[in-house]
Tab-separated table of C-alpha atoms in Angstrom:
chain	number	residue	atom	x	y	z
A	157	UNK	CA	-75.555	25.312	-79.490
A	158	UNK	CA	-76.344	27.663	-76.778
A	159	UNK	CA	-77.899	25.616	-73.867
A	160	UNK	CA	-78.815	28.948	-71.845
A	161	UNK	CA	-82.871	29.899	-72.412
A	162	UNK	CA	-84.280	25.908	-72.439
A	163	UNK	CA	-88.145	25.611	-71.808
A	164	UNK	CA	-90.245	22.583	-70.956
A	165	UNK	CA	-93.227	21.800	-72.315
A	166	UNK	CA	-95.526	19.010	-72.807
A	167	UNK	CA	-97.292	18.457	-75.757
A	168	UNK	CA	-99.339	16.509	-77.195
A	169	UNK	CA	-99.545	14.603	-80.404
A	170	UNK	CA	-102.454	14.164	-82.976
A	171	UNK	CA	-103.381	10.710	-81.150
A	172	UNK	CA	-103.594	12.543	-77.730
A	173	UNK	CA	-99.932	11.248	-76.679
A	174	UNK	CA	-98.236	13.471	-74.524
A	175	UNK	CA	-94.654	14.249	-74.653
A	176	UNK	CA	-92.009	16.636	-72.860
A	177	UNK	CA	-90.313	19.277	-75.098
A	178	UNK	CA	-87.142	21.298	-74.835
A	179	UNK	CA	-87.580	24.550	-76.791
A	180	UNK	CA	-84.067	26.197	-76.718
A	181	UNK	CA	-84.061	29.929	-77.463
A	182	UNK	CA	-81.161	31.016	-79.570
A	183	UNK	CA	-81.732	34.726	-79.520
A	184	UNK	CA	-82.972	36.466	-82.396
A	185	UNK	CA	-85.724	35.238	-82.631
A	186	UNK	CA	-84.281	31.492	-83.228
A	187	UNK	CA	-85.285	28.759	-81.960
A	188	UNK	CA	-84.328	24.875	-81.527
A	189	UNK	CA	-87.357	22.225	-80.163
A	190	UNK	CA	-86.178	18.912	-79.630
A	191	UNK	CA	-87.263	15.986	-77.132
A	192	UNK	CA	-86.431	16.312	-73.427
A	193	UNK	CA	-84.913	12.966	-73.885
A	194	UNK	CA	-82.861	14.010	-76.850
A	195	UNK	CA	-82.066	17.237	-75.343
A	196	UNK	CA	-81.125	15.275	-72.175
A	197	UNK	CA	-78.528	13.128	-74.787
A	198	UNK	CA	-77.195	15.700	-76.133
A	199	UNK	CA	-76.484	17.367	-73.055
A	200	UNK	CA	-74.564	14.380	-71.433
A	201	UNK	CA	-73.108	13.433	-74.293
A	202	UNK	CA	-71.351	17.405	-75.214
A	203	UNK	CA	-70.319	17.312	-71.222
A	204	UNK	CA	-68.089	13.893	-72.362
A	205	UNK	CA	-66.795	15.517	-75.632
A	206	UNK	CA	-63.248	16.355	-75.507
A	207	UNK	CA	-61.734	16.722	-79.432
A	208	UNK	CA	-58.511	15.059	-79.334
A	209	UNK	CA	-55.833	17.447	-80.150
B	20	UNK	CA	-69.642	7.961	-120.850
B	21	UNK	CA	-67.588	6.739	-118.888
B	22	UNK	CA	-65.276	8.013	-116.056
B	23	UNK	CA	-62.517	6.667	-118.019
B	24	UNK	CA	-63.374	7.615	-121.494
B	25	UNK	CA	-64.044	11.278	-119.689
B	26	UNK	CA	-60.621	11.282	-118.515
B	27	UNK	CA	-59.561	10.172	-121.766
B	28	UNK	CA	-61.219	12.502	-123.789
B	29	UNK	CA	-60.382	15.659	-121.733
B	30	UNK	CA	-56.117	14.381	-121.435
B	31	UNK	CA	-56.628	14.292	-125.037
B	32	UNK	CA	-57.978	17.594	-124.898
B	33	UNK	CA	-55.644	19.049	-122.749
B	34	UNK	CA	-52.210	17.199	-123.155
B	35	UNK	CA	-51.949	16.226	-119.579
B	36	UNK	CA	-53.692	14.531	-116.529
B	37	UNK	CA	-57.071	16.211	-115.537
B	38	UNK	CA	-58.710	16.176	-112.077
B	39	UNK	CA	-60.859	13.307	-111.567
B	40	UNK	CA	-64.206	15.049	-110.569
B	41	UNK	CA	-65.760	11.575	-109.429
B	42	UNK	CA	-68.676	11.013	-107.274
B	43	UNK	CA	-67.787	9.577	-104.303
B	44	UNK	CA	-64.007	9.575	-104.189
B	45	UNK	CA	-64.412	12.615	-101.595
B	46	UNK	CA	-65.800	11.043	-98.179
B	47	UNK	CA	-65.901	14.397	-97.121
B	48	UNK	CA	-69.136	16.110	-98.002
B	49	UNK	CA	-68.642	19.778	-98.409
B	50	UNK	CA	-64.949	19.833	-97.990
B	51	UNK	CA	-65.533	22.628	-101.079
B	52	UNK	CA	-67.995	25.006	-98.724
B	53	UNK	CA	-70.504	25.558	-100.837
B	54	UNK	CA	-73.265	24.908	-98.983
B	55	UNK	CA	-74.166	26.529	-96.048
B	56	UNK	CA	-77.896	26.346	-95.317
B	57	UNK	CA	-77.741	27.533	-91.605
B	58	UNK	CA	-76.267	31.232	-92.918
B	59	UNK	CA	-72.672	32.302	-94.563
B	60	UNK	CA	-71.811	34.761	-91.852
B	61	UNK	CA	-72.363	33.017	-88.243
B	62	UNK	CA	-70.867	35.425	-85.568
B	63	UNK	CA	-70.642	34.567	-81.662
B	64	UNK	CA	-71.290	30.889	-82.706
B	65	UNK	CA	-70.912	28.513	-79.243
B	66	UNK	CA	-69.604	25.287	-78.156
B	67	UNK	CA	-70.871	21.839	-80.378
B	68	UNK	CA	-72.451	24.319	-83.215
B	69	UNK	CA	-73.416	23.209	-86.733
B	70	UNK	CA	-72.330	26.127	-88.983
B	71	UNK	CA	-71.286	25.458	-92.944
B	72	UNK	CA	-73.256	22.317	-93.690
B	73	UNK	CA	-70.956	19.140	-91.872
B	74	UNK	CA	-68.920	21.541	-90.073
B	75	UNK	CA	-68.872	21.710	-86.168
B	76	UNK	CA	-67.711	24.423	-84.289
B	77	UNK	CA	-66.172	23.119	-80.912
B	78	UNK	CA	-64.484	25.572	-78.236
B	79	UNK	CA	-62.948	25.327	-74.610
B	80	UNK	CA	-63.768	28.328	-74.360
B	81	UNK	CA	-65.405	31.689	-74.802
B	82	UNK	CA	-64.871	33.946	-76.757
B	83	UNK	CA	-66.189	35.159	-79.918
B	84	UNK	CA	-65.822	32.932	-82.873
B	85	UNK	CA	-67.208	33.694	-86.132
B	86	UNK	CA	-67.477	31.538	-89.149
B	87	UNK	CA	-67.716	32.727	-92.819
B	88	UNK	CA	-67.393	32.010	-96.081
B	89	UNK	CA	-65.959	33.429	-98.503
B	90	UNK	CA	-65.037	33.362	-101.964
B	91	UNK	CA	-61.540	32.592	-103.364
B	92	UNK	CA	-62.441	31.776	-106.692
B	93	UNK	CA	-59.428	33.796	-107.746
B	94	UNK	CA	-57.153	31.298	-105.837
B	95	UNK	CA	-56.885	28.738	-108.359
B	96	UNK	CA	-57.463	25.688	-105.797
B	97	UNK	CA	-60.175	24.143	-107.952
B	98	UNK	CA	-62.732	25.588	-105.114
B	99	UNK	CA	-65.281	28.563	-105.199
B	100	UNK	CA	-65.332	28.730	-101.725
B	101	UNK	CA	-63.278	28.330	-98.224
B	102	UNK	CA	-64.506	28.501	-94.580
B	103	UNK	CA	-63.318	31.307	-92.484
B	104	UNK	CA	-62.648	30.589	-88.662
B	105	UNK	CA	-61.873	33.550	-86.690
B	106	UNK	CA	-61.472	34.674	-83.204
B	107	UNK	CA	-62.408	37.947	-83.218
B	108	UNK	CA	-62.284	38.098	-79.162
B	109	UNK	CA	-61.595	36.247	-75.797
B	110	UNK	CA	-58.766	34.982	-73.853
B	111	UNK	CA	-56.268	32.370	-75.637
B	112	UNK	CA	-58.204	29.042	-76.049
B	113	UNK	CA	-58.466	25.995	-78.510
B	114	UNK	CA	-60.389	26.806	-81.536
B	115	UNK	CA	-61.147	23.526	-83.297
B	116	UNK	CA	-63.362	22.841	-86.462
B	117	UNK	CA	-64.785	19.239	-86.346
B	118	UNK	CA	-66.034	17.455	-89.006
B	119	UNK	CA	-67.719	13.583	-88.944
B	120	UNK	CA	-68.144	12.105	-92.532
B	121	UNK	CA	-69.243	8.892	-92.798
B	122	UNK	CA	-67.385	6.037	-94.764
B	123	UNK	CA	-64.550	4.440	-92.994
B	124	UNK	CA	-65.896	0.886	-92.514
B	125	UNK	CA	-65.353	0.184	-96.338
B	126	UNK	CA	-61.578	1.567	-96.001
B	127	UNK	CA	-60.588	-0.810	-93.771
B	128	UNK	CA	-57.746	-2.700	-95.087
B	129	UNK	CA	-56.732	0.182	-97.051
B	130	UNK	CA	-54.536	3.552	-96.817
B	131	UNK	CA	-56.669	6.849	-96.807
B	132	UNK	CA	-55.386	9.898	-97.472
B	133	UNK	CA	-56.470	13.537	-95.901
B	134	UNK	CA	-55.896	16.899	-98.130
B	135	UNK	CA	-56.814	20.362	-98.335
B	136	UNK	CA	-55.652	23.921	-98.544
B	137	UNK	CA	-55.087	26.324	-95.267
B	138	UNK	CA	-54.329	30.212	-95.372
B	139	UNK	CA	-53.678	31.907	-92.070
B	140	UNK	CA	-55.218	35.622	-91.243
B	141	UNK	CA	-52.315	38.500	-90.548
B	142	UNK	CA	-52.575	38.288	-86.980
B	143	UNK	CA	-52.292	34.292	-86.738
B	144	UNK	CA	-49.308	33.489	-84.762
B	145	UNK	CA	-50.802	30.044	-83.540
B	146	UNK	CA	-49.572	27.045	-85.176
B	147	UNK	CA	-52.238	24.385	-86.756
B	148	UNK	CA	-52.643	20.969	-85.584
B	149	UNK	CA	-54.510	18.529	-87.942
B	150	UNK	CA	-56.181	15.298	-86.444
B	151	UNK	CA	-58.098	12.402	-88.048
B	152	UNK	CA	-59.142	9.258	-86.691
B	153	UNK	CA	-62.190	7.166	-86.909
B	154	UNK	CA	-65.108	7.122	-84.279
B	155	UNK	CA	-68.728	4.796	-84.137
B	156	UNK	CA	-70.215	7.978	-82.584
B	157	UNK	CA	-69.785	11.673	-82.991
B	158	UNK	CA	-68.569	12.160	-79.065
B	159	UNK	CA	-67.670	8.609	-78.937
B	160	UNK	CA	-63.749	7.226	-78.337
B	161	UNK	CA	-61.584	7.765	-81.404
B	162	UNK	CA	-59.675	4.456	-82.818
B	163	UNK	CA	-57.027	3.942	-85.532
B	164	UNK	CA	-55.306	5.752	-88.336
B	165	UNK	CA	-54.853	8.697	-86.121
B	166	UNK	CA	-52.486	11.376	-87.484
B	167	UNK	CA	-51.952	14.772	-85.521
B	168	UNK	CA	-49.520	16.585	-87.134
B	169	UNK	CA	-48.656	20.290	-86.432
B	170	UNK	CA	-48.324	22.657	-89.189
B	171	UNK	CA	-46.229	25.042	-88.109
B	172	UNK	CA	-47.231	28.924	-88.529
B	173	UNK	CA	-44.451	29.662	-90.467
B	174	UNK	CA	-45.460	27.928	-93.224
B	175	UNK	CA	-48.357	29.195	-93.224
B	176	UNK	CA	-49.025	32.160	-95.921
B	177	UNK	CA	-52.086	35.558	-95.221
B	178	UNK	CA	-52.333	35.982	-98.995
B	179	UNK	CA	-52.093	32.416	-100.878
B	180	UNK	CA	-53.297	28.926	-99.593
B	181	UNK	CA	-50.777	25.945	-97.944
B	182	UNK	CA	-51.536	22.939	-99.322
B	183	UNK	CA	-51.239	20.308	-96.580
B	184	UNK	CA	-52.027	16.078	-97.004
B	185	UNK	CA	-51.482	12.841	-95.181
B	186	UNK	CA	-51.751	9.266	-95.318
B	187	UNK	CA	-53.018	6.656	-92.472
B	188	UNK	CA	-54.559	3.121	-92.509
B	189	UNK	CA	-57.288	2.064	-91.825
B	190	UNK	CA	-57.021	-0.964	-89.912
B	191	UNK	CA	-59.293	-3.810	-88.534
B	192	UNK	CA	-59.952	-2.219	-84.920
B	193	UNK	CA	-62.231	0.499	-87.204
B	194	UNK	CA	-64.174	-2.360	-87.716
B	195	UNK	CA	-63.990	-4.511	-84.536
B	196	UNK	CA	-65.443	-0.955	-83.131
B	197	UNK	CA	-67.674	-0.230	-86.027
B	198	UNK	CA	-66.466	3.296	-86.247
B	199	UNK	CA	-67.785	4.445	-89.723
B	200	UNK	CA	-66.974	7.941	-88.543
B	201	UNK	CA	-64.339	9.576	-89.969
B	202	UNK	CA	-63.039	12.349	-87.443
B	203	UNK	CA	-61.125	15.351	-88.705
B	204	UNK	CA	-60.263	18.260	-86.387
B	205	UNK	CA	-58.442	21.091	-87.282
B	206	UNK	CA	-57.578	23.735	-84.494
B	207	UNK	CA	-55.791	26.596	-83.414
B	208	UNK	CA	-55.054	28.157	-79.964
B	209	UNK	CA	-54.765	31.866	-79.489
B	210	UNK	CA	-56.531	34.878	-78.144
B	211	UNK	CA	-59.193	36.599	-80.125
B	212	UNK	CA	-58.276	40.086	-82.154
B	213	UNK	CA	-58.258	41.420	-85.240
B	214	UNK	CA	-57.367	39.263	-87.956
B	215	UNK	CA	-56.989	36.336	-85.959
B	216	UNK	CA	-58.225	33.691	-88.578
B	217	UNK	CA	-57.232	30.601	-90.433
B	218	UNK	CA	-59.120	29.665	-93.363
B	219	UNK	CA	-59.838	25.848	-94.523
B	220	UNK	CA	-60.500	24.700	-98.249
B	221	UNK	CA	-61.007	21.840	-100.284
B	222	UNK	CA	-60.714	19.359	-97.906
B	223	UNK	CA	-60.866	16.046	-99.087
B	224	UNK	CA	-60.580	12.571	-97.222
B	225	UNK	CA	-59.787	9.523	-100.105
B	226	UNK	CA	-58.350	5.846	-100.354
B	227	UNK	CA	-55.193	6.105	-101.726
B	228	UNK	CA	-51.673	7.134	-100.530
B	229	UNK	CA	-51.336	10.285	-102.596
B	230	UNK	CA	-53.447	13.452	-102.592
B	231	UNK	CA	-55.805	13.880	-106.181
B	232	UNK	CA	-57.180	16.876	-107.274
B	233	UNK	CA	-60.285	18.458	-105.335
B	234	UNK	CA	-63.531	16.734	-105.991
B	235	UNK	CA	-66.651	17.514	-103.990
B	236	UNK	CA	-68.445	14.141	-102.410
B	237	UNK	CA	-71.670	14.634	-104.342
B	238	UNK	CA	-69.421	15.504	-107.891
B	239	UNK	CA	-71.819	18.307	-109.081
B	240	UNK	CA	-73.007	21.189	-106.174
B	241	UNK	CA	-76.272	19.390	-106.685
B	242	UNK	CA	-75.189	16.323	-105.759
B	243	UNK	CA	-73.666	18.153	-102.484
B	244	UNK	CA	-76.457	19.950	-102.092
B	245	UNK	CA	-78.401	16.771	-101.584
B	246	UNK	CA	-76.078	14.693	-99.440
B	247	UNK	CA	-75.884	17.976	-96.790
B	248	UNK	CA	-79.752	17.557	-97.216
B	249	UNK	CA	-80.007	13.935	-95.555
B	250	UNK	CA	-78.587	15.588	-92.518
B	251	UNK	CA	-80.144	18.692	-92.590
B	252	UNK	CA	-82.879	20.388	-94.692
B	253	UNK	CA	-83.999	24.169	-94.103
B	254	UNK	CA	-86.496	25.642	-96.115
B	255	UNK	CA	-85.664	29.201	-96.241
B	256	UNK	CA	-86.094	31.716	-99.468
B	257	UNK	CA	-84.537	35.073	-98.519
B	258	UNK	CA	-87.214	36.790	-99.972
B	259	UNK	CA	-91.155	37.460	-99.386
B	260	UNK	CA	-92.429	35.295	-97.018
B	261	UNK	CA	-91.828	31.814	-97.579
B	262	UNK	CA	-94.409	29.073	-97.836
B	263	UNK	CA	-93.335	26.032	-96.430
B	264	UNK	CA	-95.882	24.035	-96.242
B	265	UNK	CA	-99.366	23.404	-95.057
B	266	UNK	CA	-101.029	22.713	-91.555
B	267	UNK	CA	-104.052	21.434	-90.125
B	268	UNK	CA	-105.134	23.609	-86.735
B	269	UNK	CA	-106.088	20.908	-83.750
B	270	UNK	CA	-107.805	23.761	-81.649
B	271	UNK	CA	-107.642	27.599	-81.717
B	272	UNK	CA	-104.124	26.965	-79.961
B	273	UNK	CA	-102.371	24.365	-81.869
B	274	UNK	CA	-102.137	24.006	-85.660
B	275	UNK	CA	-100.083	20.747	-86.998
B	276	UNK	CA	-97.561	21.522	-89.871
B	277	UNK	CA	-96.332	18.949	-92.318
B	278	UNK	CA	-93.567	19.515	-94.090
B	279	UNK	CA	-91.948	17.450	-96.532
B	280	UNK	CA	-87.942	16.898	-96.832
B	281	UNK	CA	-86.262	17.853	-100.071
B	282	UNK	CA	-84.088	14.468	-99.626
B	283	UNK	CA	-84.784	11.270	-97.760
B	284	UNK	CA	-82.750	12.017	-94.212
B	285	UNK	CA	-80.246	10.100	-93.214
B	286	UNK	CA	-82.721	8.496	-89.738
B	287	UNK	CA	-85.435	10.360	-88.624
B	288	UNK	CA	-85.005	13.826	-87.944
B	289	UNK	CA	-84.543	14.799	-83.823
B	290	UNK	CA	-84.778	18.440	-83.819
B	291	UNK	CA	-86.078	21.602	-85.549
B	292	UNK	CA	-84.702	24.786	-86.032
B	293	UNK	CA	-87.244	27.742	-86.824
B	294	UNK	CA	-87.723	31.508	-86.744
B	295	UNK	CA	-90.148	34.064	-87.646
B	296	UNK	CA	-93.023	31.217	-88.334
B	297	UNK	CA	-96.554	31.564	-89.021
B	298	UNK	CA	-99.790	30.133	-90.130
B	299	UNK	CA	-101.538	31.696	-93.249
B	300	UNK	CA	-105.626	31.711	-94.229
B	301	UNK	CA	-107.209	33.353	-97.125
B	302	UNK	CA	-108.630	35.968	-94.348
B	303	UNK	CA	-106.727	34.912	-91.016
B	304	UNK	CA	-103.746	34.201	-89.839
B	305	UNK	CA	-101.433	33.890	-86.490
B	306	UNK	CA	-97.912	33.252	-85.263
B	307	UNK	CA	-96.319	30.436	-84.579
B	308	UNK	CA	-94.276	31.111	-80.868
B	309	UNK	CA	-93.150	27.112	-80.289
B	310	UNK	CA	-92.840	23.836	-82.756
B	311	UNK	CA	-91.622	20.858	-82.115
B	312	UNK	CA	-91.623	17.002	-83.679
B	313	UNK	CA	-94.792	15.587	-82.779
B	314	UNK	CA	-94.268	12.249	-85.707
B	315	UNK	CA	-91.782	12.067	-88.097
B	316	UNK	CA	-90.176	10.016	-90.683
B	317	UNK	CA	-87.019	10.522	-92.777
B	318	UNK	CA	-89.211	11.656	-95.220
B	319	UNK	CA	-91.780	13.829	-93.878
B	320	UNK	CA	-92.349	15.997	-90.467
B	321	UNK	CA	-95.688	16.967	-88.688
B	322	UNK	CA	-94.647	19.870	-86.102
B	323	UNK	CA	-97.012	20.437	-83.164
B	324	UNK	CA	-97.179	24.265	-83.229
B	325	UNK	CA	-98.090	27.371	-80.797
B	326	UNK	CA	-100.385	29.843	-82.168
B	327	UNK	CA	-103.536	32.035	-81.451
B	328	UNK	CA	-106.617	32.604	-83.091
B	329	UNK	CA	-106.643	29.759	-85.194
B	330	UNK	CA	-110.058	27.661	-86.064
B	331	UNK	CA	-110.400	23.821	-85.081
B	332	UNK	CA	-110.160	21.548	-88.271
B	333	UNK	CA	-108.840	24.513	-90.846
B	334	UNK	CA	-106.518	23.921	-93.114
B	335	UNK	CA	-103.987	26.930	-93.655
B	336	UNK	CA	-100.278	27.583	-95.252
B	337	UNK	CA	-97.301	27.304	-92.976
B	338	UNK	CA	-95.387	30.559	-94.148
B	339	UNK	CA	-92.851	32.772	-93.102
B	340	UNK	CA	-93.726	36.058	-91.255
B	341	UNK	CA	-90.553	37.632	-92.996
B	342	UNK	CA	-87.511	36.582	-95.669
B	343	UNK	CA	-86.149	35.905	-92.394
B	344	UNK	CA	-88.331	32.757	-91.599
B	345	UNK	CA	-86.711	29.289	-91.903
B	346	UNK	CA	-87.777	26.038	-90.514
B	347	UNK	CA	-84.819	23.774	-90.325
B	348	UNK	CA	-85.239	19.872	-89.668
B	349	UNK	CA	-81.547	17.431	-88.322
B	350	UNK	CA	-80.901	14.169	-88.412
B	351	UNK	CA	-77.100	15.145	-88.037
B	352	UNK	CA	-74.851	12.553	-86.517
């Protein structure tokens, strides 16, 4: 997943909660919206990936 | 009937052993590559992407990998389909297909065998190094019953398919870690240019210390169909503009979507996936520019979405502004 093109927003939810956002822009069009904090996962956790062979 | 009155029936039938097309026996879902609900042709695909349903695309590097599928029917492997993995461009850098079934807790104690079918493009000259282990996370650390075995280019073949296959326990420290993750890589390392491929089929990931005969995880393509679904479900028709499901505007700004999963997801999904997205009145409508999750549940999503023009309290369609549209949902591993 390309990780260039990420924008925070907050939004907030049908009980007034608000929440942070990471809309990644894939180009084309595409898009991918996840939570900052599962964005932020994601992130740390590709940075530690190395495939074995 | 049973499996074994099946088998029976069709030796009978045809004088000789038949493949066991069993639910289940396969751990790895869509080791056939038949489904592929993100797009058959992905070109310039990047680091850690999803591309045929289960499969991960993982590179060092840039250049410009492109995944396919495409049909070799005609091969005789049992399979309709196999996954193309080429480096069309770039400098010369690990290519590695990464897939993370789940399943190996209830192998412990017991051999498991890895199979499947490779066929190298003309301009190949890499060799191919196989790896599977087990892991309790996706990026976690990768424990027992690791094989790596190189497979050299030589014995590789551009025009028919290499059958390759091997054996491993798994042992108790799968289970002292709680790795249910299977872990199969397969990679090659060589600069991108034309015909610079290698293409992957029927994989398959069993207990037992021999190789059987190709049988997809779900046993019928709707059964696969549905087990790629509790990881990830796009709605997507190819043609008019899709309706995907209904939404409820909270001001002229914001219009909440629910959508409703074709299969129960394996957790709740985390992220969504969409394109060319719009909400639909019987004399209005506007564009979705931005959705995310605002509740979920393995079942069922409500997306928070950007629009214009829409009126407080309406109910509308969520639709697609094109065939293009899609709204994808994952709860991949």
């Amino acid at each position: 997943m390309t990780m260039d093109n990420v924008t925070f927003v907050t939004l907030a939810g049908l009980d007034g909660t608000e929440q942070e956002h990471a809309i990644i822009d894939r180009g084309n069009g595409e898009f991918t919206s996840m939570l900052k904090s599962t964005y932020d996962e994601m992130i740390a956790a590709q940075a530690n990936f190395t495939p074995t062979l | 009937m049973t499996r074994a009155r099946d088998t029976a029936d069709a030796q009978d039938n045809l004088g000789g052993a038949v493949a066991p097309f069993v639910a289940g026996k396969n751990f790895q879902i869509n080791g056939g590559f038949d489904i592929w609900q993100r797009g058959t042709t992905l070109n310039a695909v990047t680091h850690s992407t999803y591309t045929a349903d289960q499969w991960i695309a993982v590179s060092d590097s840039i250049g410009t990998i492109n995944i396919t599928q495409q049909n070799i029917a005609a091969q005789g492997l049992g399979v309709n389909y196999c996954m193309r993995v080429e480096k069309s461009a770039g400098a010369s850098n690990r290519v590695v297909m990464v897939s993370v079934p789940e399943g190996a807790l209830s192998c412990v104690g017991k051999t498991v065998t890895l199979s499947g079918y490779l066929r190298k493009g003309s301009a190949l000259t890499s060799n191919v190094t196989v790896d599977i282990g087990t892991r309790a996370t996706r990026y976690g650390t990768q424990y027992d019953g690791i094989v790596s075995s190189t497979i050299s280019n030589a014995s590789l073949n551009s025009s028919t398919f290499t059958k390759f296959s091997y054996s491993f326990n798994v042992t108790t420290t799968t289970s002292t870690n709680n790795a249910n993750l299977f872990e199969l890589e397969i990679l090659y390392t060589q600069a991108g240019g034309a015909n610079v491929y290698l293409e992957i089929a029927a994989i398959q990931i069993e207990v037992g210390s021999a190789a059987t005969p190709f049988s997809r995880a779900g046993g019928t393509l709707a059964g696969e169909l549905a087990a790629c679904q509790r990881y990830y479900f796009r709605t997507q028709t190819g043609t008019g503009t899709p309706y995907m499901g209904v939404t409820v505007a909270g001001s002229s700004t914001t219009t909440y979507a629910n959508v409703i999963m074709k299969q129960t997801m394996r957790s709740t999904p985390t992220a969504v996936d969409f394109s060319l997205l719009r909400w639909q009145a019987i004399n209005n409508s506007g564009n979705i520019t931005a959705a995310s999750i605002a509740d979920a549940t393995p079942e069922n999503v409500l997306l928070n979405c950007t629009t214009t023009g829409a009126t407080t309290a309406a109910m509308n369609y969520l639709i697609g502004q094109s065939a293009a549209a899609y709204v994808g949902f994952s709860a991949e591993l």
